Amino acid sequence: MKFPSELPRVSMVLDHAWPRPPVPQARWQAGCERGTYVHQWTEDMEDGSEPIPPDKWSGYCDAYRQFTREFSPSWIWSEHQVGTDRFSGTLDRIGYLAGSGETLTVLDIKTGAGRQVRPGVCRDAIQLAAYALAYEPYHYKELQRVGLYLKRDGKFQVKLYDDLRDYDLWFEILNAYEER
């Protein structure tokens, strides 16, 4: 049996299946810095402190505030490590959203646009399928998968990923990764 640190991360498997398009290093670093800051800020906000974000990221933080007002999330876990005997990863949030009843939601926070990897297939949908499988291996199809896209202008988009074929595609690319 492999230790979790020896298992491929979900992002590694996805990058193997669909390499990221080349972008200038400065742009890549800026996106990583933004995502890291905003993720930490959302956790701080949920913990009761609400640091004042720098102007360049305040819109993303405003968008998250608005999301919490509209969807009243009740999180069970935040930045939670999950894994199976084949892969591991860190899901952003798992819990409940207003209007979803007793349906458990796996949510991923994004500060960039979703990436179509082929017609009709979004990388984020496959990522969330992997997290749902790792979190609830026997009832993963019962989980709601949501991408939360925070925008610089203070707006947000909630995208529900409900195509069950995403799970088959995850297994397909995981198998290809393991056979490489």
Short mmCIF file of C-alpha atoms in Angstrom, two decimals:
data_model
loop_
_atom_site.label_atom_id
_atom_site.label_comp_id
_atom_site.label_asym_id
_atom_site.label_seq_id
_atom_site.Cartn_x
_atom_site.Cartn_y
_atom_site.Cartn_z
CA MET A 1 0.00 0.00 0.00
CA LYS A 2 1.23 3.48 -0.86
CA PHE A 3 1.39 6.34 1.59
CA PRO A 4 -0.82 9.33 0.65
CA SER A 5 2.29 11.38 -0.20
CA GLU A 6 3.26 8.72 -2.77
CA LEU A 7 -0.09 8.78 -4.53
CA PRO A 8 -0.65 10.92 -7.59
CA ARG A 9 -2.51 14.14 -6.86
CA VAL A 10 -5.72 14.77 -8.79
CA SER A 11 -4.09 17.79 -10.45
CA MET A 12 -1.13 15.64 -11.63
CA VAL A 13 -3.49 13.17 -13.29
CA LEU A 14 -5.45 15.98 -14.94
CA ASP A 15 -2.26 17.69 -16.13
CA HIS A 16 -1.07 14.41 -17.64
CA ALA A 17 -4.35 13.97 -19.52
CA TRP A 18 -4.64 17.59 -20.56
CA PRO A 19 -1.41 19.57 -20.26
CA ARG A 20 -1.98 23.18 -19.43
CA PRO A 21 -1.46 25.56 -22.32
CA PRO A 22 1.79 27.50 -22.09
CA VAL A 23 1.45 30.89 -20.41
CA PRO A 24 4.11 33.42 -19.49
CA GLN A 25 5.73 32.61 -16.12
CA ALA A 26 4.70 35.96 -14.60
CA ARG A 27 1.05 35.36 -15.50
CA TRP A 28 1.18 31.83 -14.09
CA GLN A 29 2.73 33.06 -10.83
CA ALA A 30 0.20 35.88 -10.52
CA GLY A 31 -2.68 33.43 -10.93
CA CYS A 32 -1.21 31.09 -8.32
CA GLU A 33 -0.64 33.98 -5.91
CA ARG A 34 -4.20 35.24 -6.41
CA GLY A 35 -5.73 31.80 -5.93
CA THR A 36 -3.68 31.10 -2.80
CA TYR A 37 -4.54 34.47 -1.26
CA VAL A 38 -8.27 34.25 -2.01
CA HIS A 39 -8.52 30.67 -0.74
CA GLN A 40 -6.85 31.67 2.53
CA TRP A 41 -9.03 34.77 2.78
CA THR A 42 -12.21 32.67 2.39
CA GLU A 43 -11.07 30.39 5.21
CA ASP A 44 -10.26 33.38 7.42
CA MET A 45 -13.67 34.87 6.70
CA GLU A 46 -15.39 31.63 7.60
CA ASP A 47 -13.38 31.47 10.84
CA GLY A 48 -14.74 34.87 11.85
CA SER A 49 -11.91 37.17 10.91
CA GLU A 50 -12.13 39.13 7.74
CA PRO A 51 -8.84 40.71 6.78
CA ILE A 52 -9.00 43.65 4.40
CA PRO A 53 -7.78 42.31 1.06
CA PRO A 54 -5.45 44.25 -1.23
CA ASP A 55 -7.32 46.22 -3.89
CA LYS A 56 -6.17 43.88 -6.66
CA TRP A 57 -8.04 40.97 -5.02
CA SER A 58 -10.88 42.70 -3.23
CA GLY A 59 -13.38 41.92 -6.00
CA TYR A 60 -12.80 38.17 -5.63
CA CYS A 61 -13.34 38.48 -1.88
CA ASP A 62 -16.48 40.57 -2.41
CA ALA A 63 -17.74 37.84 -4.74
CA TYR A 64 -17.23 35.21 -2.04
CA ARG A 65 -19.06 37.38 0.51
CA GLN A 66 -21.98 37.68 -1.91
CA PHE A 67 -21.96 33.93 -2.52
CA THR A 68 -22.19 33.26 1.23
CA ARG A 69 -25.09 35.71 1.56
CA GLU A 70 -27.02 34.06 -1.26
CA PHE A 71 -26.24 30.39 -0.57
CA SER A 72 -25.68 30.35 3.24
CA PRO A 73 -23.14 27.53 3.12
CA SER A 74 -22.72 25.24 6.09
CA TRP A 75 -19.34 23.62 5.58
CA ILE A 76 -18.30 20.34 7.18
CA TRP A 77 -14.74 20.55 5.90
CA SER A 78 -12.58 23.23 4.35
CA GLU A 79 -9.36 22.46 2.45
CA HIS A 80 -9.84 18.77 3.30
CA GLN A 81 -7.35 16.09 2.26
CA VAL A 82 -9.02 13.13 0.55
CA GLY A 83 -7.69 10.04 -1.12
CA THR A 84 -8.12 6.46 -2.19
CA ASP A 85 -5.57 3.72 -2.72
CA ARG A 86 -4.97 5.22 -6.21
CA PHE A 87 -4.98 9.03 -5.86
CA SER A 88 -5.22 11.93 -3.43
CA GLY A 89 -6.16 15.58 -3.42
CA THR A 90 -7.45 18.53 -1.45
CA LEU A 91 -11.07 19.49 -1.87
CA ASP A 92 -11.90 23.12 -1.15
CA ARG A 93 -15.24 22.69 0.64
CA ILE A 94 -17.75 20.03 1.50
CA GLY A 95 -21.06 20.76 3.17
CA TYR A 96 -24.51 22.06 2.46
CA LEU A 97 -25.89 24.99 0.46
CA ALA A 98 -29.23 26.71 1.04
CA GLY A 99 -31.80 25.33 -1.35
CA SER A 100 -30.05 21.97 -1.72
CA GLY A 101 -31.85 20.25 1.13
CA GLU A 102 -29.91 17.33 2.55
CA THR A 103 -27.72 16.98 -0.55
CA LEU A 104 -24.05 17.08 0.34
CA THR A 105 -22.07 19.45 -1.88
CA VAL A 106 -18.43 19.20 -2.96
CA LEU A 107 -17.39 22.71 -4.00
CA ASP A 108 -14.24 24.00 -5.66
CA ILE A 109 -13.36 27.70 -5.54
CA LYS A 110 -11.83 29.17 -8.68
CA THR A 111 -10.43 32.64 -9.33
CA GLY A 112 -10.04 31.95 -13.03
CA ALA A 113 -12.27 30.68 -15.80
CA GLY A 114 -13.18 27.03 -16.19
CA ARG A 115 -11.13 25.24 -18.83
CA GLN A 116 -12.79 23.22 -21.53
CA VAL A 117 -10.44 20.34 -22.32
CA ARG A 118 -12.51 19.05 -25.21
CA PRO A 119 -16.00 19.81 -26.48
CA GLY A 120 -18.49 19.43 -23.66
CA VAL A 121 -15.88 18.52 -21.04
CA CYS A 122 -14.66 20.94 -18.39
CA ARG A 123 -11.53 20.02 -16.43
CA ASP A 124 -13.18 21.30 -13.24
CA ALA A 125 -16.05 18.82 -13.58
CA ILE A 126 -13.58 15.92 -13.72
CA GLN A 127 -11.61 17.33 -10.78
CA LEU A 128 -14.78 17.49 -8.68
CA ALA A 129 -15.74 13.97 -9.74
CA ALA A 130 -12.39 12.72 -8.41
CA TYR A 131 -12.89 14.55 -5.12
CA ALA A 132 -16.43 13.19 -4.74
CA LEU A 133 -15.16 9.65 -5.37
CA ALA A 134 -12.41 10.07 -2.80
CA TYR A 135 -14.68 11.61 -0.20
CA GLU A 136 -17.61 9.22 -0.55
CA PRO A 137 -16.46 6.11 -2.45
CA TYR A 138 -19.75 4.24 -2.15
CA HIS A 139 -22.23 7.10 -2.60
CA TYR A 140 -20.28 9.58 -4.72
CA LYS A 141 -23.06 9.88 -7.31
CA GLU A 142 -25.33 11.30 -4.60
CA LEU A 143 -23.04 14.28 -3.99
CA GLN A 144 -23.66 17.60 -5.70
CA ARG A 145 -20.58 18.92 -7.51
CA VAL A 146 -20.27 22.70 -7.76
CA GLY A 147 -17.66 25.01 -9.21
CA LEU A 148 -17.67 28.49 -7.68
CA TYR A 149 -16.08 31.01 -10.04
CA LEU A 150 -15.15 34.27 -8.31
CA LYS A 151 -14.66 37.27 -10.55
CA ARG A 152 -12.46 40.32 -10.24
CA ASP A 153 -15.52 42.60 -10.55
CA GLY A 154 -17.14 41.19 -7.38
CA LYS A 155 -19.52 38.85 -9.17
CA PHE A 156 -19.57 35.09 -9.07
CA GLN A 157 -20.90 32.16 -11.05
CA VAL A 158 -22.06 28.86 -9.60
CA LYS A 159 -21.74 25.97 -12.01
CA LEU A 160 -23.40 22.65 -11.22
CA TYR A 161 -21.61 19.64 -12.70
CA ASP A 162 -24.07 16.77 -12.86
CA ASP A 163 -22.99 14.66 -15.82
CA LEU A 164 -22.36 11.18 -14.42
CA ARG A 165 -20.05 10.42 -17.35
CA ASP A 166 -17.48 12.63 -15.58
CA TYR A 167 -16.75 9.70 -13.27
CA ASP A 168 -16.08 7.36 -16.19
CA LEU A 169 -13.79 9.93 -17.74
CA TRP A 170 -11.90 10.32 -14.43
CA PHE A 171 -11.30 6.56 -14.29
CA GLU A 172 -10.23 6.58 -17.95
CA ILE A 173 -7.58 9.26 -17.42
CA LEU A 174 -6.49 7.77 -14.07
CA ASN A 175 -5.94 4.40 -15.76
CA ALA A 176 -3.96 6.08 -18.55
CA TYR A 177 -1.86 7.91 -15.94
CA GLU A 178 -1.09 4.66 -14.11
CA GLU A 179 -0.17 2.88 -17.36
CA ARG A 180 2.26 5.55 -18.54
#
